[in-house]
Amino acid sequence: MNMPRMQEQYRNEIIPALKAKFNYDSVMQVPRIEKITINMGVGEAAADKKILQHAISDLEKITGQKVVQTHAKKSIAGFKIREGWPIGCKVTLRREKMYEFLDRLISIALPRVRDFRGISARSFDGRGNYSLGMKEQIVFPEIEYDKIDAIRGMDITITTSAKTNKEAFALLQAFSFPFREKEVS
């Protein structure tokens, strides 16, 4: 099996560049992307179970991997939700599938977002992880526009081994993430 394009770029170009930039002694100190978690909260699934099945099939088409149903931890009367009811789905990508998804996200999906001006550099959590939300799943080419029942958003979390936001920002910038700001605050 061939190595994904992004993984090759990381090994051959990004590791030496970050090692020089942050003066690391070892290659193992260079931050890397550990996993990408995609979550789709489907609150309407409490009323109709078919909605959740559509969301699961959409997420499976996008990621190419089996999706896990998430269940409500607590009952919330205001939202008419009981404890244990299925209310969403998530998937964790690692290794090759993670790099392939990252490639499709950066080069295909993000440029297809309406009025796209870049992603915010303020979405780091302080421990080197980055989160972004997408308002619609139709920006991914795997989803056929005619066959969707509703437009759903998703949360994408990129977990890195970076210790600080600056290191994680440099890592994602090296992967040519389209950030609006040039510097992380």
PDB file of C-alpha atoms in Angstrom:
ATOM      1  CA  MET A   1       0.000   0.000   0.000  1.00  0.00           C
ATOM      2  CA  ASN A   2       1.250   3.470  -0.851  1.00  0.00           C
ATOM      3  CA  MET A   3       1.903   6.051   1.831  1.00  0.00           C
ATOM      4  CA  PRO A   4      -0.623   8.949   1.781  1.00  0.00           C
ATOM      5  CA  ARG A   5       0.643  12.187   0.234  1.00  0.00           C
ATOM      6  CA  MET A   6       0.337  14.168   3.496  1.00  0.00           C
ATOM      7  CA  GLN A   7       2.211  11.530   5.504  1.00  0.00           C
ATOM      8  CA  GLU A   8       5.055  11.577   2.986  1.00  0.00           C
ATOM      9  CA  GLN A   9       5.136  15.388   3.124  1.00  0.00           C
ATOM     10  CA  TYR A  10       5.231  15.229   6.940  1.00  0.00           C
ATOM     11  CA  ARG A  11       8.145  12.772   7.005  1.00  0.00           C
ATOM     12  CA  ASN A  12      10.243  14.383   4.265  1.00  0.00           C
ATOM     13  CA  GLU A  13       9.576  18.126   4.637  1.00  0.00           C
ATOM     14  CA  ILE A  14       7.702  19.058   7.820  1.00  0.00           C
ATOM     15  CA  ILE A  15       9.767  17.116  10.394  1.00  0.00           C
ATOM     16  CA  PRO A  16      13.119  18.674   9.320  1.00  0.00           C
ATOM     17  CA  ALA A  17      11.563  22.158   9.074  1.00  0.00           C
ATOM     18  CA  LEU A  18       9.957  22.037  12.547  1.00  0.00           C
ATOM     19  CA  LYS A  19      13.055  20.446  14.070  1.00  0.00           C
ATOM     20  CA  ALA A  20      15.123  23.382  12.822  1.00  0.00           C
ATOM     21  CA  LYS A  21      12.512  26.028  13.754  1.00  0.00           C
ATOM     22  CA  PHE A  22      12.050  24.918  17.387  1.00  0.00           C
ATOM     23  CA  ASN A  23      15.632  23.577  17.892  1.00  0.00           C
ATOM     24  CA  TYR A  24      14.559  20.081  18.933  1.00  0.00           C
ATOM     25  CA  ASP A  25      17.299  17.607  19.877  1.00  0.00           C
ATOM     26  CA  SER A  26      15.379  14.520  18.739  1.00  0.00           C
ATOM     27  CA  VAL A  27      13.019  13.764  15.858  1.00  0.00           C
ATOM     28  CA  MET A  28      10.582  12.347  18.433  1.00  0.00           C
ATOM     29  CA  GLN A  29      10.105  15.821  19.959  1.00  0.00           C
ATOM     30  CA  VAL A  30       8.627  17.160  16.709  1.00  0.00           C
ATOM     31  CA  PRO A  31       4.845  17.509  17.091  1.00  0.00           C
ATOM     32  CA  ARG A  32       2.668  15.199  15.010  1.00  0.00           C
ATOM     33  CA  ILE A  33      -1.024  14.755  14.370  1.00  0.00           C
ATOM     34  CA  GLU A  34      -2.185  11.846  16.525  1.00  0.00           C
ATOM     35  CA  LYS A  35      -5.850  11.582  15.534  1.00  0.00           C
ATOM     36  CA  ILE A  36      -8.776  13.396  13.957  1.00  0.00           C
ATOM     37  CA  THR A  37     -12.152  13.064  15.632  1.00  0.00           C
ATOM     38  CA  ILE A  38     -15.302  13.989  13.725  1.00  0.00           C
ATOM     39  CA  ASN A  39     -18.518  14.432  15.688  1.00  0.00           C
ATOM     40  CA  MET A  40     -22.000  15.027  14.317  1.00  0.00           C
ATOM     41  CA  GLY A  41     -24.583  15.952  16.938  1.00  0.00           C
ATOM     42  CA  VAL A  42     -28.062  15.153  15.651  1.00  0.00           C
ATOM     43  CA  GLY A  43     -30.533  16.467  18.229  1.00  0.00           C
ATOM     44  CA  GLU A  44     -33.518  15.820  15.928  1.00  0.00           C
ATOM     45  CA  ALA A  45     -32.716  12.083  16.174  1.00  0.00           C
ATOM     46  CA  ALA A  46     -34.689  11.972  19.437  1.00  0.00           C
ATOM     47  CA  ALA A  47     -37.900  12.389  17.438  1.00  0.00           C
ATOM     48  CA  ASP A  48     -37.017  10.304  14.354  1.00  0.00           C
ATOM     49  CA  LYS A  49     -34.481   7.453  14.257  1.00  0.00           C
ATOM     50  CA  LYS A  50     -34.141   7.639  10.440  1.00  0.00           C
ATOM     51  CA  ILE A  51     -32.444  11.038  10.738  1.00  0.00           C
ATOM     52  CA  LEU A  52     -29.607   9.463  12.729  1.00  0.00           C
ATOM     53  CA  GLN A  53     -29.227   6.670  10.156  1.00  0.00           C
ATOM     54  CA  HIS A  54     -28.851   9.283   7.386  1.00  0.00           C
ATOM     55  CA  ALA A  55     -26.249  11.153   9.466  1.00  0.00           C
ATOM     56  CA  ILE A  56     -24.321   7.908  10.094  1.00  0.00           C
ATOM     57  CA  SER A  57     -24.324   6.995   6.397  1.00  0.00           C
ATOM     58  CA  ASP A  58     -23.132  10.520   5.454  1.00  0.00           C
ATOM     59  CA  LEU A  59     -20.279  10.361   7.977  1.00  0.00           C
ATOM     60  CA  GLU A  60     -19.295   6.856   6.816  1.00  0.00           C
ATOM     61  CA  LYS A  61     -19.151   8.077   3.199  1.00  0.00           C
ATOM     62  CA  ILE A  62     -16.978  11.062   4.191  1.00  0.00           C
ATOM     63  CA  THR A  63     -14.513   9.125   6.366  1.00  0.00           C
ATOM     64  CA  GLY A  64     -14.590   5.654   4.820  1.00  0.00           C
ATOM     65  CA  GLN A  65     -14.782   4.131   8.277  1.00  0.00           C
ATOM     66  CA  LYS A  66     -17.438   2.667  10.592  1.00  0.00           C
ATOM     67  CA  VAL A  67     -19.159   5.279  12.754  1.00  0.00           C
ATOM     68  CA  VAL A  68     -20.087   4.987  16.457  1.00  0.00           C
ATOM     69  CA  GLN A  69     -23.479   6.163  17.759  1.00  0.00           C
ATOM     70  CA  THR A  70     -23.338   8.513  20.740  1.00  0.00           C
ATOM     71  CA  HIS A  71     -26.001   8.394  23.446  1.00  0.00           C
ATOM     72  CA  ALA A  72     -27.367  11.031  25.823  1.00  0.00           C
ATOM     73  CA  LYS A  73     -25.591  10.996  29.203  1.00  0.00           C
ATOM     74  CA  LYS A  74     -28.479  12.668  31.020  1.00  0.00           C
ATOM     75  CA  SER A  75     -32.188  13.210  30.487  1.00  0.00           C
ATOM     76  CA  ILE A  76     -33.011  16.810  29.571  1.00  0.00           C
ATOM     77  CA  ALA A  77     -36.725  17.640  29.761  1.00  0.00           C
ATOM     78  CA  GLY A  78     -36.348  20.932  27.871  1.00  0.00           C
ATOM     79  CA  PHE A  79     -34.995  19.092  24.831  1.00  0.00           C
ATOM     80  CA  LYS A  80     -37.337  16.089  25.312  1.00  0.00           C
ATOM     81  CA  ILE A  81     -34.345  13.737  25.575  1.00  0.00           C
ATOM     82  CA  ARG A  82     -34.045  10.683  27.830  1.00  0.00           C
ATOM     83  CA  GLU A  83     -30.836   9.179  29.165  1.00  0.00           C
ATOM     84  CA  GLY A  84     -29.366   6.581  26.804  1.00  0.00           C
ATOM     85  CA  TRP A  85     -31.181   7.756  23.669  1.00  0.00           C
ATOM     86  CA  PRO A  86     -29.011   7.948  20.511  1.00  0.00           C
ATOM     87  CA  ILE A  87     -28.394  11.641  19.743  1.00  0.00           C
ATOM     88  CA  GLY A  88     -25.383  11.720  17.452  1.00  0.00           C
ATOM     89  CA  CYS A  89     -22.437   9.929  15.910  1.00  0.00           C
ATOM     90  CA  LYS A  90     -18.664  10.199  15.912  1.00  0.00           C
ATOM     91  CA  VAL A  91     -15.619   8.640  14.282  1.00  0.00           C
ATOM     92  CA  THR A  92     -11.917   8.684  15.182  1.00  0.00           C
ATOM     93  CA  LEU A  93      -9.403   8.547  12.341  1.00  0.00           C
ATOM     94  CA  ARG A  94      -5.785   7.529  12.821  1.00  0.00           C
ATOM     95  CA  ARG A  95      -2.756   6.747  10.606  1.00  0.00           C
ATOM     96  CA  GLU A  96      -3.403   6.452   6.831  1.00  0.00           C
ATOM     97  CA  LYS A  97      -7.127   7.269   6.909  1.00  0.00           C
ATOM     98  CA  MET A  98      -6.364  10.313   9.045  1.00  0.00           C
ATOM     99  CA  TYR A  99      -3.829  11.673   6.541  1.00  0.00           C
ATOM    100  CA  GLU A 100      -6.141  10.951   3.596  1.00  0.00           C
ATOM    101  CA  PHE A 101      -9.030  12.758   5.322  1.00  0.00           C
ATOM    102  CA  LEU A 102      -6.729  15.695   6.166  1.00  0.00           C
ATOM    103  CA  ASP A 103      -5.680  15.919   2.506  1.00  0.00           C
ATOM    104  CA  ARG A 104      -9.311  15.955   1.324  1.00  0.00           C
ATOM    105  CA  LEU A 105     -10.253  18.493   4.025  1.00  0.00           C
ATOM    106  CA  ILE A 106      -7.500  20.967   3.099  1.00  0.00           C
ATOM    107  CA  SER A 107      -7.444  20.606  -0.684  1.00  0.00           C
ATOM    108  CA  ILE A 108     -11.096  19.874  -1.526  1.00  0.00           C
ATOM    109  CA  ALA A 109     -13.619  20.466   1.283  1.00  0.00           C
ATOM    110  CA  LEU A 110     -12.469  23.782   2.812  1.00  0.00           C
ATOM    111  CA  PRO A 111     -12.157  25.603  -0.551  1.00  0.00           C
ATOM    112  CA  ARG A 112     -15.750  24.494  -1.356  1.00  0.00           C
ATOM    113  CA  VAL A 113     -17.167  26.228   1.755  1.00  0.00           C
ATOM    114  CA  ARG A 114     -19.339  29.201   0.848  1.00  0.00           C
ATOM    115  CA  ASP A 115     -17.702  32.640   1.442  1.00  0.00           C
ATOM    116  CA  PHE A 116     -14.517  30.947   2.640  1.00  0.00           C
ATOM    117  CA  ARG A 117     -11.848  33.376   3.828  1.00  0.00           C
ATOM    118  CA  GLY A 118      -9.713  31.003   5.866  1.00  0.00           C
ATOM    119  CA  ILE A 119     -10.067  29.264   9.219  1.00  0.00           C
ATOM    120  CA  SER A 120      -9.536  30.963  12.564  1.00  0.00           C
ATOM    121  CA  ALA A 121      -6.223  30.527  14.358  1.00  0.00           C
ATOM    122  CA  ARG A 122      -8.000  31.120  17.681  1.00  0.00           C
ATOM    123  CA  SER A 123      -9.521  27.632  17.914  1.00  0.00           C
ATOM    124  CA  PHE A 124      -6.579  26.006  19.717  1.00  0.00           C
ATOM    125  CA  ASP A 125      -7.341  24.674  23.187  1.00  0.00           C
ATOM    126  CA  GLY A 126      -4.062  25.600  24.902  1.00  0.00           C
ATOM    127  CA  ARG A 127      -2.680  22.049  24.728  1.00  0.00           C
ATOM    128  CA  GLY A 128      -1.981  21.996  21.002  1.00  0.00           C
ATOM    129  CA  ASN A 129      -5.309  20.611  19.763  1.00  0.00           C
ATOM    130  CA  TYR A 130      -7.345  22.354  17.070  1.00  0.00           C
ATOM    131  CA  SER A 131     -11.127  22.291  16.616  1.00  0.00           C
ATOM    132  CA  LEU A 132     -13.206  23.552  13.741  1.00  0.00           C
ATOM    133  CA  GLY A 133     -16.875  23.362  12.925  1.00  0.00           C
ATOM    134  CA  MET A 134     -18.384  22.868   9.494  1.00  0.00           C
ATOM    135  CA  LYS A 135     -21.921  24.073   8.865  1.00  0.00           C
ATOM    136  CA  GLU A 136     -22.713  21.649   6.055  1.00  0.00           C
ATOM    137  CA  GLN A 137     -21.614  18.166   5.031  1.00  0.00           C
ATOM    138  CA  ILE A 138     -22.135  18.817   1.303  1.00  0.00           C
ATOM    139  CA  VAL A 139     -18.673  20.406   0.914  1.00  0.00           C
ATOM    140  CA  PHE A 140     -17.235  16.880   0.820  1.00  0.00           C
ATOM    141  CA  PRO A 141     -17.286  15.385  -2.691  1.00  0.00           C
ATOM    142  CA  GLU A 142     -18.369  11.967  -1.368  1.00  0.00           C
ATOM    143  CA  ILE A 143     -21.814  13.357  -0.506  1.00  0.00           C
ATOM    144  CA  GLU A 144     -24.196  13.525  -3.465  1.00  0.00           C
ATOM    145  CA  TYR A 145     -26.269  16.699  -3.166  1.00  0.00           C
ATOM    146  CA  ASP A 146     -29.429  15.101  -4.606  1.00  0.00           C
ATOM    147  CA  LYS A 147     -29.431  12.252  -2.087  1.00  0.00           C
ATOM    148  CA  ILE A 148     -29.182  14.178   1.197  1.00  0.00           C
ATOM    149  CA  ASP A 149     -32.235  14.617   3.424  1.00  0.00           C
ATOM    150  CA  ALA A 150     -30.977  17.617   5.450  1.00  0.00           C
ATOM    151  CA  ILE A 151     -27.900  19.786   5.767  1.00  0.00           C
ATOM    152  CA  ARG A 152     -25.988  18.873   8.921  1.00  0.00           C
ATOM    153  CA  GLY A 153     -22.905  20.354  10.496  1.00  0.00           C
ATOM    154  CA  MET A 154     -20.007  18.584  12.151  1.00  0.00           C
ATOM    155  CA  ASP A 155     -17.182  19.262  14.585  1.00  0.00           C
ATOM    156  CA  ILE A 156     -13.678  18.261  13.537  1.00  0.00           C
ATOM    157  CA  THR A 157     -11.005  18.023  16.243  1.00  0.00           C
ATOM    158  CA  ILE A 158      -7.365  17.558  15.299  1.00  0.00           C
ATOM    159  CA  THR A 159      -5.377  16.147  18.224  1.00  0.00           C
ATOM    160  CA  THR A 160      -1.635  16.777  18.055  1.00  0.00           C
ATOM    161  CA  SER A 161       1.299  15.813  20.263  1.00  0.00           C
ATOM    162  CA  ALA A 162       2.336  19.494  20.450  1.00  0.00           C
ATOM    163  CA  LYS A 163       2.772  20.930  23.947  1.00  0.00           C
ATOM    164  CA  THR A 164       1.840  24.532  23.065  1.00  0.00           C
ATOM    165  CA  ASN A 165      -0.463  26.359  20.676  1.00  0.00           C
ATOM    166  CA  LYS A 166       2.509  27.874  18.821  1.00  0.00           C
ATOM    167  CA  GLU A 167       3.955  24.434  18.029  1.00  0.00           C
ATOM    168  CA  ALA A 168       0.558  23.110  16.897  1.00  0.00           C
ATOM    169  CA  PHE A 169      -0.013  26.228  14.774  1.00  0.00           C
ATOM    170  CA  ALA A 170       3.389  25.769  13.108  1.00  0.00           C
ATOM    171  CA  LEU A 171       2.565  22.096  12.456  1.00  0.00           C
ATOM    172  CA  LEU A 172      -0.818  22.808  10.866  1.00  0.00           C
ATOM    173  CA  GLN A 173       0.607  25.746   8.913  1.00  0.00           C
ATOM    174  CA  ALA A 174       3.270  23.401   7.531  1.00  0.00           C
ATOM    175  CA  PHE A 175       0.427  21.146   6.352  1.00  0.00           C
ATOM    176  CA  SER A 176      -0.794  24.305   4.484  1.00  0.00           C
ATOM    177  CA  PHE A 177      -3.922  24.873   6.556  1.00  0.00           C
ATOM    178  CA  PRO A 178      -5.645  28.026   5.221  1.00  0.00           C
ATOM    179  CA  PHE A 179      -5.459  30.176   8.384  1.00  0.00           C
ATOM    180  CA  ARG A 180      -6.801  33.743   8.324  1.00  0.00           C
ATOM    181  CA  GLU A 181      -4.219  35.032  10.818  1.00  0.00           C
ATOM    182  CA  LYS A 182      -0.486  34.660  10.306  1.00  0.00           C
ATOM    183  CA  GLU A 183       0.252  34.247  14.009  1.00  0.00           C
ATOM    184  CA  VAL A 184      -1.429  32.374  16.851  1.00  0.00           C
ATOM    185  CA  SER A 185      -2.369  34.574  19.818  1.00  0.00           C
TER     186      SER A 185
END
